[in-house]
Coordinates of C-alpha atoms in Angstrom, one line a residue:
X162 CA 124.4 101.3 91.3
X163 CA 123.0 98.0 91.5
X164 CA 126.1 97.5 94.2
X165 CA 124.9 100.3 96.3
X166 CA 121.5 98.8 96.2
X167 CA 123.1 95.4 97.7
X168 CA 125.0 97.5 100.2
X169 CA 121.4 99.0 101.1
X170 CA 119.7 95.7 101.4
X171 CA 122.8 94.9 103.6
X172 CA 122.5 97.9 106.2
X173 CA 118.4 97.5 106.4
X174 CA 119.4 93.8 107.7
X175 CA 121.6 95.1 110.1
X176 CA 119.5 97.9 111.2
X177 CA 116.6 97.0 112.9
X178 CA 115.4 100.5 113.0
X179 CA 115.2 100.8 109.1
X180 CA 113.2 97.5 109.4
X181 CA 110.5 98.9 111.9
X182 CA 110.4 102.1 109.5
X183 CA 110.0 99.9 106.6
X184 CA 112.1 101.7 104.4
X185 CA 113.6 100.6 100.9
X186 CA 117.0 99.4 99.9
X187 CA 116.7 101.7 97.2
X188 CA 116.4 104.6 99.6
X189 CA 119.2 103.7 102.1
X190 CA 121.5 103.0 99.4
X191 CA 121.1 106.0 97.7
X192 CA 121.7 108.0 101.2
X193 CA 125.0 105.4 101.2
X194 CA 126.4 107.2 98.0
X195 CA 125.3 110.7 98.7
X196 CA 127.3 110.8 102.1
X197 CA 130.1 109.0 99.8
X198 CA 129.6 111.1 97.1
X199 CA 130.4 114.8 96.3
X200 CA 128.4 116.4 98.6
X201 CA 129.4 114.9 101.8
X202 CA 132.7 113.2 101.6
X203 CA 133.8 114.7 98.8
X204 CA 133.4 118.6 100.0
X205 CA 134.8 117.5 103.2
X206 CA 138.3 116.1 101.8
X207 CA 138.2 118.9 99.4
X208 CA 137.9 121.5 102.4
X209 CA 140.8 119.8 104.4
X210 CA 143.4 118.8 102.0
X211 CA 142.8 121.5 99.2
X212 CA 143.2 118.8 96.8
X213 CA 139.9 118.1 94.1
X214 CA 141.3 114.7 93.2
X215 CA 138.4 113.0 95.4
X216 CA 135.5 115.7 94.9
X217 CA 133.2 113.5 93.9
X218 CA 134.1 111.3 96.8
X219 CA 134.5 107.2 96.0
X220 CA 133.0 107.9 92.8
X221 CA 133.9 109.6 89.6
X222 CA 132.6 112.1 87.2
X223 CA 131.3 110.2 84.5
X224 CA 129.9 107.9 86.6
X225 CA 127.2 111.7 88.2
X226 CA 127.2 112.4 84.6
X227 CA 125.4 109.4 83.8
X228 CA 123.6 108.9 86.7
X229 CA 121.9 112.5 86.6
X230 CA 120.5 111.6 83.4
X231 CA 118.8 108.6 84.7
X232 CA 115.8 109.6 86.5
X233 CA 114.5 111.2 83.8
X234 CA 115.0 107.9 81.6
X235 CA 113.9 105.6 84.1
X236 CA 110.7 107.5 85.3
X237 CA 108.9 106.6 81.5
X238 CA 109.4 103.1 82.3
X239 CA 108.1 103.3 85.9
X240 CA 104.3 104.7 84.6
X241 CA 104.3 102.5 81.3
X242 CA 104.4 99.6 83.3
X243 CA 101.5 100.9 85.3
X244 CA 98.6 99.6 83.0
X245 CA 100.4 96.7 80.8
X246 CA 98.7 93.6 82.2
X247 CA 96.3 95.0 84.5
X248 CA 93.1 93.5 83.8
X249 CA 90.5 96.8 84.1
X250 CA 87.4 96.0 85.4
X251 CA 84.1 97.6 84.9
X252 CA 83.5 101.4 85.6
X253 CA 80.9 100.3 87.4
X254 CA 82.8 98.2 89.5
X255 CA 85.4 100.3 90.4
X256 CA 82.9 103.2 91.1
X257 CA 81.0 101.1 93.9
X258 CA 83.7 99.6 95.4
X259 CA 87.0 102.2 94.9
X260 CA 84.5 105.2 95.1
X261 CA 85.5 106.6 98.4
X262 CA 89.2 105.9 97.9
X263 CA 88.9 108.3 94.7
X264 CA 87.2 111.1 96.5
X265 CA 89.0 110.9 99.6
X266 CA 92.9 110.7 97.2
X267 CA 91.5 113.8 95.2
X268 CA 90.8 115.8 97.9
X269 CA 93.9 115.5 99.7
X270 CA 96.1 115.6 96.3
X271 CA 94.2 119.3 96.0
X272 CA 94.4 120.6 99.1
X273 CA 98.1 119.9 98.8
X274 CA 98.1 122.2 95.9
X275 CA 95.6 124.9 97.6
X276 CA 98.0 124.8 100.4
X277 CA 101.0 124.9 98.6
X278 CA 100.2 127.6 96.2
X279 CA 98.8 129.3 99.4
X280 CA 102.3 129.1 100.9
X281 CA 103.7 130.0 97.5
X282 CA 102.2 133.4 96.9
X283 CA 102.0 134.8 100.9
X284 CA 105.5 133.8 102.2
X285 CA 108.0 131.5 99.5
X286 CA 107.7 133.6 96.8
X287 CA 107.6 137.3 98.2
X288 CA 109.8 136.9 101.0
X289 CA 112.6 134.1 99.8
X290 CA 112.0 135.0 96.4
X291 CA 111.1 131.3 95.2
X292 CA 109.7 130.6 91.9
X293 CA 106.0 130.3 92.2
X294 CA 106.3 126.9 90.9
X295 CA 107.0 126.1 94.0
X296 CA 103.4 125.7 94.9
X297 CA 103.2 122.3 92.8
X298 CA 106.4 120.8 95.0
X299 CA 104.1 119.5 98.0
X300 CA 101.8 117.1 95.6
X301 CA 104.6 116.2 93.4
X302 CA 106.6 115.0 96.7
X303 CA 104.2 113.7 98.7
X304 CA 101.8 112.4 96.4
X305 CA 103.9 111.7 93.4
X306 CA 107.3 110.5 95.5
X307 CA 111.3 110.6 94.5
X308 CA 109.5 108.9 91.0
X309 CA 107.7 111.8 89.9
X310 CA 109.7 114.5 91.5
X311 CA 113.3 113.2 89.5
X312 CA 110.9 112.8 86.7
X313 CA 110.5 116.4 86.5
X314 CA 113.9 117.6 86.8
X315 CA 113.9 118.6 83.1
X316 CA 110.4 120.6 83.3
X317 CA 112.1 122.3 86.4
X318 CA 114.9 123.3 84.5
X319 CA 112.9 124.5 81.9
X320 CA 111.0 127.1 83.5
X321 CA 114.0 128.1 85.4
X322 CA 113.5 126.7 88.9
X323 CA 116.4 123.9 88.8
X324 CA 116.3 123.8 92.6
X325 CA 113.0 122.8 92.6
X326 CA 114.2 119.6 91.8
X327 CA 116.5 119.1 94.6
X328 CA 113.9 120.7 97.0
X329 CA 111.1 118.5 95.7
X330 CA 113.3 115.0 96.2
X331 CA 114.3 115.7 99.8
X332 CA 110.8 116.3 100.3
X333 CA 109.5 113.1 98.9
X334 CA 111.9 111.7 101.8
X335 CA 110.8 113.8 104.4
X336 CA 107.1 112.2 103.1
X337 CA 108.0 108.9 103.0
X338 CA 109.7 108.9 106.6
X339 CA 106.4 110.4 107.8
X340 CA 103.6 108.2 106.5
X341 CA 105.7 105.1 107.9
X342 CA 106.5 106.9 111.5
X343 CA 102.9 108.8 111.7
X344 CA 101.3 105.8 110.5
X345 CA 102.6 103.6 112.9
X346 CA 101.2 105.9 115.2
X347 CA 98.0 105.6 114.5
X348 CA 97.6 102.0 114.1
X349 CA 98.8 101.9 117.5
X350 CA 96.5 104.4 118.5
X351 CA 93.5 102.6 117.0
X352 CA 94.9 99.2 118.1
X353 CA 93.9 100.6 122.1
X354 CA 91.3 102.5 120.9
X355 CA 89.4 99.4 119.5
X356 CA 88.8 101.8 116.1
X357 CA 88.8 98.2 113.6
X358 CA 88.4 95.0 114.6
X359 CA 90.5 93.4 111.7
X360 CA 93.5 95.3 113.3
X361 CA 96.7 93.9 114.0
X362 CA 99.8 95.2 115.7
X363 CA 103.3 96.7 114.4
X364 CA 105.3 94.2 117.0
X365 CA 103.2 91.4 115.5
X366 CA 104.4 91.3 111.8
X367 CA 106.4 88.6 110.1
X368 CA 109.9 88.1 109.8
X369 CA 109.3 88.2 106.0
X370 CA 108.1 91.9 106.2
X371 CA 110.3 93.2 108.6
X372 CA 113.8 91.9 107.1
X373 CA 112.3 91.6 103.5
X374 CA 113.5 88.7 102.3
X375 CA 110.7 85.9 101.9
X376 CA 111.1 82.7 103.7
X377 CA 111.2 79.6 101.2
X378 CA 108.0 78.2 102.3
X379 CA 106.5 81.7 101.2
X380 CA 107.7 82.3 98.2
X381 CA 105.9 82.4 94.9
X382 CA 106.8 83.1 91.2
X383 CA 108.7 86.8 90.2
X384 CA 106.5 85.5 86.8
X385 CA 105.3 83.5 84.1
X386 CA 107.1 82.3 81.2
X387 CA 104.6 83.2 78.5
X388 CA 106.5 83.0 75.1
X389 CA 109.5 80.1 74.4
X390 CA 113.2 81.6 75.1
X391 CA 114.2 79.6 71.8
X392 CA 111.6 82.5 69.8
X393 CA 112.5 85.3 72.3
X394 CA 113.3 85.4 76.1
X395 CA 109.7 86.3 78.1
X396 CA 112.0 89.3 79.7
X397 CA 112.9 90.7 76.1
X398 CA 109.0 90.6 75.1
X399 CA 107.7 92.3 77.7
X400 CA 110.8 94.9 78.2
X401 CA 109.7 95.6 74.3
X402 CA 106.4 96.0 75.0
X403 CA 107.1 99.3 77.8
X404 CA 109.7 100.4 75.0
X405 CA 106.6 100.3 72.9
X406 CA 104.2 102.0 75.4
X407 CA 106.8 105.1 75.7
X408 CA 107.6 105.4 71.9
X409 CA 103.7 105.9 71.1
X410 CA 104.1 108.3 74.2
X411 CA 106.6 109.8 72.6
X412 CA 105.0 110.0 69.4
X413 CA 101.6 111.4 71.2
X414 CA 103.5 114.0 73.2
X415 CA 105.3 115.1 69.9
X416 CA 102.0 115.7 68.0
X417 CA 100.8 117.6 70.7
X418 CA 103.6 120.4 70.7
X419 CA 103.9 120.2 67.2
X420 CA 99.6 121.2 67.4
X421 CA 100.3 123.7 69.8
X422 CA 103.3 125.4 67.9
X423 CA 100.9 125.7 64.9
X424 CA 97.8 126.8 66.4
X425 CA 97.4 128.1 69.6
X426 CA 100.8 128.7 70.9
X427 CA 101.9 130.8 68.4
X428 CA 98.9 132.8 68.2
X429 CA 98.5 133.3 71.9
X430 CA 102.1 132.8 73.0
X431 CA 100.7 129.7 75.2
X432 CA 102.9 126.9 75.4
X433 CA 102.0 124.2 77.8
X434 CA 103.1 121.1 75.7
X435 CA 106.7 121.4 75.7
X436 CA 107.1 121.7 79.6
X437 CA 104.9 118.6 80.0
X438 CA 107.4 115.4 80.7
X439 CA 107.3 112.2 78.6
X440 CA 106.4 110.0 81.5
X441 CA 102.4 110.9 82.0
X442 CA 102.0 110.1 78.5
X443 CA 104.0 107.1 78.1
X444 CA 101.2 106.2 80.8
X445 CA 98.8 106.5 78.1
X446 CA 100.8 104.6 75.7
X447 CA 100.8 101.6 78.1
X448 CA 96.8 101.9 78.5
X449 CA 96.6 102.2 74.6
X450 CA 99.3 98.6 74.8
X451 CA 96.6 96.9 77.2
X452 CA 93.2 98.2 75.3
X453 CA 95.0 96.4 72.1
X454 CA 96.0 93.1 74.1
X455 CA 92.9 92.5 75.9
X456 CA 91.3 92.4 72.7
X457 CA 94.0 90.7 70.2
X458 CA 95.5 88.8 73.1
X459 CA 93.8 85.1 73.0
X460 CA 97.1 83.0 74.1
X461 CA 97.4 85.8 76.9
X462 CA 101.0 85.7 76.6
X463 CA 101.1 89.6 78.6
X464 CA 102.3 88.2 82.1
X465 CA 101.7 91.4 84.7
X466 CA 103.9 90.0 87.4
X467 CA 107.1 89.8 85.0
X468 CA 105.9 93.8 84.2
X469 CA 105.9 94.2 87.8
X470 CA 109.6 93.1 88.0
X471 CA 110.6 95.3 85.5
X472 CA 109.0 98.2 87.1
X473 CA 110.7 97.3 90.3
X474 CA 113.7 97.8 88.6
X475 CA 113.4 101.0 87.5
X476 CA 112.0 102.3 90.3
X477 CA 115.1 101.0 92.3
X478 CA 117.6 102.3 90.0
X479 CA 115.8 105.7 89.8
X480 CA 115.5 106.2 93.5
X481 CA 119.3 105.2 93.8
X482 CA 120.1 107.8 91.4
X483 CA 117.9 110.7 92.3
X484 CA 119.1 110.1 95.6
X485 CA 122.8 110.2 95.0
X486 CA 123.0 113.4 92.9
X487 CA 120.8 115.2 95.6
X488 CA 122.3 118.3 96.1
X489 CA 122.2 119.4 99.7
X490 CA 123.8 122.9 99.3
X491 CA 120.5 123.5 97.3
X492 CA 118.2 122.3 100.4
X493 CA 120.6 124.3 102.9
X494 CA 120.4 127.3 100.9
X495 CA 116.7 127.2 101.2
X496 CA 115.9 125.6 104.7
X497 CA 113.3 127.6 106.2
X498 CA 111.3 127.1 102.8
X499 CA 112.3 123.4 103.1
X500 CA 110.9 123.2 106.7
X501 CA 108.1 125.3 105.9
X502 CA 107.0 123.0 102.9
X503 CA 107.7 120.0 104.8
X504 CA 105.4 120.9 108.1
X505 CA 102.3 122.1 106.0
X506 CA 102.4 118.4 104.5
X507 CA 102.8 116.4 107.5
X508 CA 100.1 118.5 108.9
X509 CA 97.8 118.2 106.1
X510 CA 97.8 114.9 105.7
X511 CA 97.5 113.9 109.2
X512 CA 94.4 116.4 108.9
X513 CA 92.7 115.5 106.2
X514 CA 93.4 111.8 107.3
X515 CA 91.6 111.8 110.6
X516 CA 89.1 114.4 108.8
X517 CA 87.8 113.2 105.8
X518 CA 88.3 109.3 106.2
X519 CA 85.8 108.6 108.8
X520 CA 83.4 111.1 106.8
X521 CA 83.6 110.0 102.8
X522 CA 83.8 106.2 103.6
X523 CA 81.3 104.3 105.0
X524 CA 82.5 101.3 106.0
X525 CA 85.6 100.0 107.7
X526 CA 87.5 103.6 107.2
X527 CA 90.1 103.3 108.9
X528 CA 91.7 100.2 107.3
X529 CA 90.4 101.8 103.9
X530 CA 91.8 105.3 105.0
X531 CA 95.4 103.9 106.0
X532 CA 96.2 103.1 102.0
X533 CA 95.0 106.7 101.2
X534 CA 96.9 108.1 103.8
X535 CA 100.2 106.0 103.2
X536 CA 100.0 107.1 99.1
X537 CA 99.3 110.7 100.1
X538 CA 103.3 110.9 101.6
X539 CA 104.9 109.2 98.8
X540 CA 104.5 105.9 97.3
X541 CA 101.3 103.7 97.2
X542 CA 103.6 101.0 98.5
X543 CA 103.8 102.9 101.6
X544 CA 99.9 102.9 101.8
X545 CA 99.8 98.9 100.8
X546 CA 101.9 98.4 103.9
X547 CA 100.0 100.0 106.4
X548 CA 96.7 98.1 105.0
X549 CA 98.8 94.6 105.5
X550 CA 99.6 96.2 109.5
X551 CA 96.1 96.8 109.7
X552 CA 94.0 94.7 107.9
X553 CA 96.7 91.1 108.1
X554 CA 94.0 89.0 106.3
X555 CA 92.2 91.1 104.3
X556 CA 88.7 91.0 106.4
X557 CA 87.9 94.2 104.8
X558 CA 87.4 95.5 100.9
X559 CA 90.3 97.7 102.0
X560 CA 93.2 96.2 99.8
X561 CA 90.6 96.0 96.6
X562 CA 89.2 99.3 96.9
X563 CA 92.7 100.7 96.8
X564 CA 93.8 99.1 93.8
X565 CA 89.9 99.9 92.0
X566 CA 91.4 103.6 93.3
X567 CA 94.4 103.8 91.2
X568 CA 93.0 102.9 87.7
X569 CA 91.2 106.5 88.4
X570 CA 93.6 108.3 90.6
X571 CA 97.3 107.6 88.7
X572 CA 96.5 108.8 85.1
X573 CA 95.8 112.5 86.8
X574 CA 97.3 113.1 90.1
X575 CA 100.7 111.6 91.9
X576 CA 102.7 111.5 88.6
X577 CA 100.0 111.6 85.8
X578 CA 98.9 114.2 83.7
X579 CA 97.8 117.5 86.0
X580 CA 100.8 116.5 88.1
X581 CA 103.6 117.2 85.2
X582 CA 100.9 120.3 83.6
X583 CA 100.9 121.9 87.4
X584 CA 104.2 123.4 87.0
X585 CA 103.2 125.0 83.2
X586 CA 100.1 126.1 84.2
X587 CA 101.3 127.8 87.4
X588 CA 103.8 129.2 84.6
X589 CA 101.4 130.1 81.7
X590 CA 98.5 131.1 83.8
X591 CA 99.7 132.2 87.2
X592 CA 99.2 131.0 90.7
X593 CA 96.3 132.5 91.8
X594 CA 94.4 131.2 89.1
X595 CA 95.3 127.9 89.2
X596 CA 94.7 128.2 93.0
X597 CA 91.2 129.0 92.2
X598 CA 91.1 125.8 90.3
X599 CA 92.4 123.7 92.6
X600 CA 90.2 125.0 95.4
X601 CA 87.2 124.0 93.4
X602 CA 88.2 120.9 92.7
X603 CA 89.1 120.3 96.3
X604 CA 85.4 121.5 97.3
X605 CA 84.0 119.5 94.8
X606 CA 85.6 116.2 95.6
X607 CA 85.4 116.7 99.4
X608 CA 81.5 117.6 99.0
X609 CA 81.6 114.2 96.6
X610 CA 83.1 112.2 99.2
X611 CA 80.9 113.4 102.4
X612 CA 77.8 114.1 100.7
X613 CA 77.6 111.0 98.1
X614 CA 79.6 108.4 99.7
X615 CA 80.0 109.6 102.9
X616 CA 75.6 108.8 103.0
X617 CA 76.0 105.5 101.3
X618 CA 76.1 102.3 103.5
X619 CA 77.0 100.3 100.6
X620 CA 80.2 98.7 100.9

């Protein structure tokens, strides 16, 4: 794996269109092994030789065995990272200045339900006779990314949808691919509309950005070396403190079906713990890690880049993966519900972009708008990205008021906790309720965002 990701790295250099559409190593290379893998090369020297000796292509067996269980490992380590070493500031703080982000990332996380769920019970489920979870795949691909969506593979299997999974990563794609290309577009178009003046221009960015590797002169520290390697090496440390943050997740999501076996599961026949992943709450557990070290910590010996690098890692590792064991019969077999799940989330976001943005924030919303509308297709990086494009030296609060965003946005939507419950709920309760609930959500942060901060001048 970690060779595909250097033959990645490799072809992005020597692509210049995978430069311009900024995508990840981790992403090319794990296209490299699924047209090397079983189902490209493998089903095509099956077909004309009749011989299964290659039919999983360059690669082996054991080595899809293992990698189809890693996505689900890797995913806990992705979202306890997310917390450990983040200094949290006031609520206050992050109210004023990450407000808007927070009404305007709601809404559109929502409507993605509304819409999905909409799509679910008129068309995918009655006529191609799709699971009604099905409604959830739009927010856990576009908002959550290939992260979340391998994540869930085993609550997919659970309730009986396993092609939900396969449906749900090549939609992340599709979403990633979009908020580069259509974002693009419309710093372009605001660059000769004179939208910002903090703008600057896709043609105009660094060699740094474009290739990805950092020019020497550039270059700062991957991290700090906060404890002596002669005690314990400063990797070991903080890899043991995410271990830590996903145990007392563990332990947390344990006690909770355990509770609801003995109470009101049993009674009721409702059962929402056991379909809920690990990852959301191993979230919680690195929150619980960082409440405890901000207040214990006085040598401050928690360095948040080196948890950075770890997460990088993972995430790397897991997109690889996911990507590899992809199974394309899956999205072939189901096309038209592909296509038709893939359009609605172009179009919404592109929507509720030029919709909402100029409406719920008040200042500079464009350049604040592009991280919403980057996260809102995939990955936040995505949205970090096309606030570097537009706002090069951070002239506006753009870059701050995302990141104030995310302490209030990640725990609950794009991977947190009503992101893994969507697919049990749709389960337990139904779609059309849940619709409900997500329309009034929707209504109540887009009424938030236009009437509250949409009014307020306040930066």
């Amino acid at each position: 794996m970690t060779v595909i990701l250097l033959i990645g790295k490799w072809i992005r250099l020597k692509v210049p269109l995978f430069q311009k559409l900024f995508l990840p190593s981790s992403i090319i290379g794990g296209f490299f092994a699924l047209l090397l893998g079983p189902e490209v090369l493998g089903r095509i020297i099956t077909a004309t030789t009749g011989n299964e000796a290659m039919a999983y292509g360059i690669f082996t067996e054991n080595m899809f065995d293992v990698w189809a269980e890693l996505p689900g490992l890797l995913i806990n380590v992705v979202f306890a990272c997310l917390f450990i070493g983040f200094a949290i500031p006031r609520l206050q703080e992050i109210w004023k200045i990450g407000g808007p982000q927070v009404a305007l990332g709601y809404t559109i996380s929502w409507a993605q339900y509304v819409v999905g769920i909409l799509l679910a019970v008129t068309v995918l489920t009655p006529v191609f006779n799709l699971d009604p979870a099905v409604g959830a795949i739009i927010e856990i691909s576009f908002v959550g990314g290939h992260g979340t969506a391998a994540g869930l593979g085993d609550t997919f299997a659970a309730v009986g949808f396993e092609e939900g999974l396969d449906l749900a990563l090549g939609l992340a794609t599709i979403g990633i691919l979009s908020g580069v290309v259509v974002g693009i577009i419309f710093i372009n178009w605001a660059a000769r509309k004179g939208v910002t003046s903090s703008i600057g221009h896709p043609d105009d960015l660094s060699t740094d950005q474009k290739t990805g590797i950092i020019q020497k002169d550039n270059r700062e520290s991957a991290g700090e070396l906060t404890t002596s390697p002669i005690s314990i090496e400063p990797l070991s440390f903080h890899a043991g403190l995410v271990g830590l943050a996903i145990f007392i997740g563990y332990l947390i999501l344990e006690f909770f079906v355990w509770l609801e076996d003995v109470t009101w599961g049993s009674a009721y026949d409702l059962y929402l713990f056991e379909y809920v992943p690990l990852f959301p709450i191993a979230m919680i557990g690195g929150i619980i890690i960082q409440i405890v070290m901000s207040r214990t910590d006085k040598s401050e010996i928690v360095d948040r880049a080196t948890v950075s690098r770890i997460q990088g890692i993972a995430l790397d590792l897991l997109i690889v993966s996911a990507m590899a064991t992809l199974s394309l019969q899956v999205i072939g077999d189901n096309i038209i519900p592909f296509v038709i799940l893939a359009v609605a989330g172009v179009v919404l976001n592109v929507v509720m972009f030029m919709y909402l943005a100029p409406r719920m924030i008040p200042s500079h919303w464009f350049e604040r708008g592009m991280g919403d509308f980057g996260q809102s297709t995939g990955v936040a990086a995505t949205g970090i990205m096309l606030m570097q494009i537009v706002d090069p030296e951070n002239r506006t609060p753009a870059l701050k008021a995302f990141g104030y965003k995310q302490i209030l946005f990640e725990p609950m939507v794009g991977g947190g906790l009503v992101t893994a419950a969507s697919i049990p709920f749709i389960l337990q309760f139904g779609p059309i309720p849940v619709l409900i609930a997500m329309t009034i959500l929707m209504i109540a942060f887009w009424l938030l965002g236009v009437l509250y901060f949409g009014k307020n001048k306040a930066e």
